[in-house]
Tab-separated table of C-alpha atoms in Angstrom:
chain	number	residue	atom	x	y	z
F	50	UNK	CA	1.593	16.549	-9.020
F	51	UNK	CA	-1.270	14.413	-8.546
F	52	UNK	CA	-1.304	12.315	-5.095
F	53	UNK	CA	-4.261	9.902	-4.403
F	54	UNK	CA	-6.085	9.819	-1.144
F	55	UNK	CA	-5.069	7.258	0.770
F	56	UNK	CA	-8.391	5.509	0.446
F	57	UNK	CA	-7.493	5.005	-3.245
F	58	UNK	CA	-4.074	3.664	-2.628
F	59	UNK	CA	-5.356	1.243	0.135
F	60	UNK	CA	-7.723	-0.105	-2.595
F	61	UNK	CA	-5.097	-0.239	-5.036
F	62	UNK	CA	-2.744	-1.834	-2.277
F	63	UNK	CA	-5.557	-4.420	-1.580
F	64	UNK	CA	-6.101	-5.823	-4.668
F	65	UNK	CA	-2.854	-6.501	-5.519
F	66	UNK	CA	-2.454	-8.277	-2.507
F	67	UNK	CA	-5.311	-10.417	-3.014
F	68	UNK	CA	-4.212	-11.275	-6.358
F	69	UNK	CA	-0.878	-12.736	-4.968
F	70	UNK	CA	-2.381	-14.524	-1.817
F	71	UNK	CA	-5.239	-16.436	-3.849
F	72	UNK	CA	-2.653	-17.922	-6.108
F	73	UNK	CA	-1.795	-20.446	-3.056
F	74	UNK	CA	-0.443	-20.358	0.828
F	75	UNK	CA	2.990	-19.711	-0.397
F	76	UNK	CA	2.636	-16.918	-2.452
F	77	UNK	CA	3.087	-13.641	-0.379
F	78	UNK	CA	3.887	-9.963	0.068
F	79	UNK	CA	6.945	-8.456	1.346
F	80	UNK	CA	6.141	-4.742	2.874
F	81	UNK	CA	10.101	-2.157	2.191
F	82	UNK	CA	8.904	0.490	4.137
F	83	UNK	CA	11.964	3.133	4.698
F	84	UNK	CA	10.644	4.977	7.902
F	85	UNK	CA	9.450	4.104	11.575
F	86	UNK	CA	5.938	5.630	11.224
F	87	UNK	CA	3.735	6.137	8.777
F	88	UNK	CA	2.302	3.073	7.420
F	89	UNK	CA	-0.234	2.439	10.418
F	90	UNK	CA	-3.021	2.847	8.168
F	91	UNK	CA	-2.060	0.444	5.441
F	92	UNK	CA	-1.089	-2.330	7.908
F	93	UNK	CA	-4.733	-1.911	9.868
F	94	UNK	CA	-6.417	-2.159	6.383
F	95	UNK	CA	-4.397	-5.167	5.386
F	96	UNK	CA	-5.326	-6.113	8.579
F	97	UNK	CA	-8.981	-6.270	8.380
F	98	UNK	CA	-9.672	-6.814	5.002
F	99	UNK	CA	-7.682	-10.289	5.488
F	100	UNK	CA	-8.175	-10.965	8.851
F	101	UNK	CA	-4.127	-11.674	9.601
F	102	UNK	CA	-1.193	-10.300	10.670
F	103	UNK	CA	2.013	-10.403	9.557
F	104	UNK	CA	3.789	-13.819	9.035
F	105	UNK	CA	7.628	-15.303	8.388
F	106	UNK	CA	8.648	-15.022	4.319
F	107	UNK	CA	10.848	-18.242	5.230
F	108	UNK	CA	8.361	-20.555	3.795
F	109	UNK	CA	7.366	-18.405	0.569
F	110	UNK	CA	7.732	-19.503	-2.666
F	111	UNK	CA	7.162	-16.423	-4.804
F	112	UNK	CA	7.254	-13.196	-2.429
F	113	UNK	CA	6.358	-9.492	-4.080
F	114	UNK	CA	7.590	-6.512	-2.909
F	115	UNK	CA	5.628	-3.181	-2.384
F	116	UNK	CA	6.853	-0.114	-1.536
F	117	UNK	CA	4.857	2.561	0.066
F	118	UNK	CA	6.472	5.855	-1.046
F	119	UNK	CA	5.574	9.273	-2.371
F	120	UNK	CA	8.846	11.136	-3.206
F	121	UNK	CA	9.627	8.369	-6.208
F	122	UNK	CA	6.414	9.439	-8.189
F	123	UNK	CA	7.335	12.263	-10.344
F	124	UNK	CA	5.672	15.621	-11.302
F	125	UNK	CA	3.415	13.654	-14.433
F	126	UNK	CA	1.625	11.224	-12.203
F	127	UNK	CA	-1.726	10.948	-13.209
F	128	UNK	CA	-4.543	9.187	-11.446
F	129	UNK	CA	-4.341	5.785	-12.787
F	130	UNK	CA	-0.136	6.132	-11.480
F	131	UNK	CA	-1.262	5.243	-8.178
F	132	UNK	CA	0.374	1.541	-8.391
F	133	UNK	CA	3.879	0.619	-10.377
F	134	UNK	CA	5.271	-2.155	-11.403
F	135	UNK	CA	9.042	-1.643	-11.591
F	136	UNK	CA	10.408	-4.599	-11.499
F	137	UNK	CA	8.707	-8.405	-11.828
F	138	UNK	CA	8.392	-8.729	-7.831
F	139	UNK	CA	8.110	-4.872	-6.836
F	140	UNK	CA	5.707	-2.780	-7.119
F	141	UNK	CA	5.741	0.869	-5.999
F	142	UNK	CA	2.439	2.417	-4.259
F	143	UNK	CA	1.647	6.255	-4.085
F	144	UNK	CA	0.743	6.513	-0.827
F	145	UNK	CA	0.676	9.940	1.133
F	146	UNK	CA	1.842	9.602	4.785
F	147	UNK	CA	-0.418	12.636	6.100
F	148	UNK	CA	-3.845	12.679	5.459
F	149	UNK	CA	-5.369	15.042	2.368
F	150	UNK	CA	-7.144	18.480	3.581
F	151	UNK	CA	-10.160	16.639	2.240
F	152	UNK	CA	-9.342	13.379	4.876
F	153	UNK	CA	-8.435	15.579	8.035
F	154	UNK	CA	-12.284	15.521	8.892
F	155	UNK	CA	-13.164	12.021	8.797
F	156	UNK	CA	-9.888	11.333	11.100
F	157	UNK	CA	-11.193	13.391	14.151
F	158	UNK	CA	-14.740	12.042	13.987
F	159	UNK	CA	-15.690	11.212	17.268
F	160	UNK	CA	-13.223	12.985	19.310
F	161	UNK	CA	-14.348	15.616	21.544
């Protein structure tokens, strides 16, 4: 099974949502995240890489949905797997919840 770092499924994450915000004010992106913790990282990168936080859907004209998830990406996922469209307005993103062996470093950088 092939999961991405989560570096690679931020950028993947990022793009798309920059594709649906530049198409006008009321074009946005609906987060279904299905537990309490976890997504901290992607919301900080969304974060910073658009300067905003999170906003009311009640004024959106065409909202897509991405959902963060691991468990629904089976045993054949390859490297370029690390976004899916399932439906017209959802997408589903490979995103690990834990950081890779590789990542664990570069997280305690700075702590002493």
């Amino acid at each position: 099974m092939y999961i991405p770092e989560r570096e690679q499924s931020c950028e993947a994450m990022l793009r798309l949502i920059e594709e649906q915000i530049q198409r006008g004010p009321k074009h946005m992106v609906h987060f279904k995240c299905k537990a309490k913790y976890g997504y901290e990282f992607l919301f900080v990168e969304i974060s910073k890489a658009f300067n905003t936080k999170s906003c009311s859907l009640a004024s959106a004209t065409d909202v897509i949905t991405i959902i963060p998830s691991t468990m629904s990406f089976n045993s054949n996922a390859e490297p370029d797997d690390v976004l899916k469209r399932i439906s017209s307005h959802t997408y589903r993103l490979c995103f690990s919840f834990h950081p890779s062996y590789s990542e664990a470093p570069r997280g305690t950088e700075g702590v002493s």
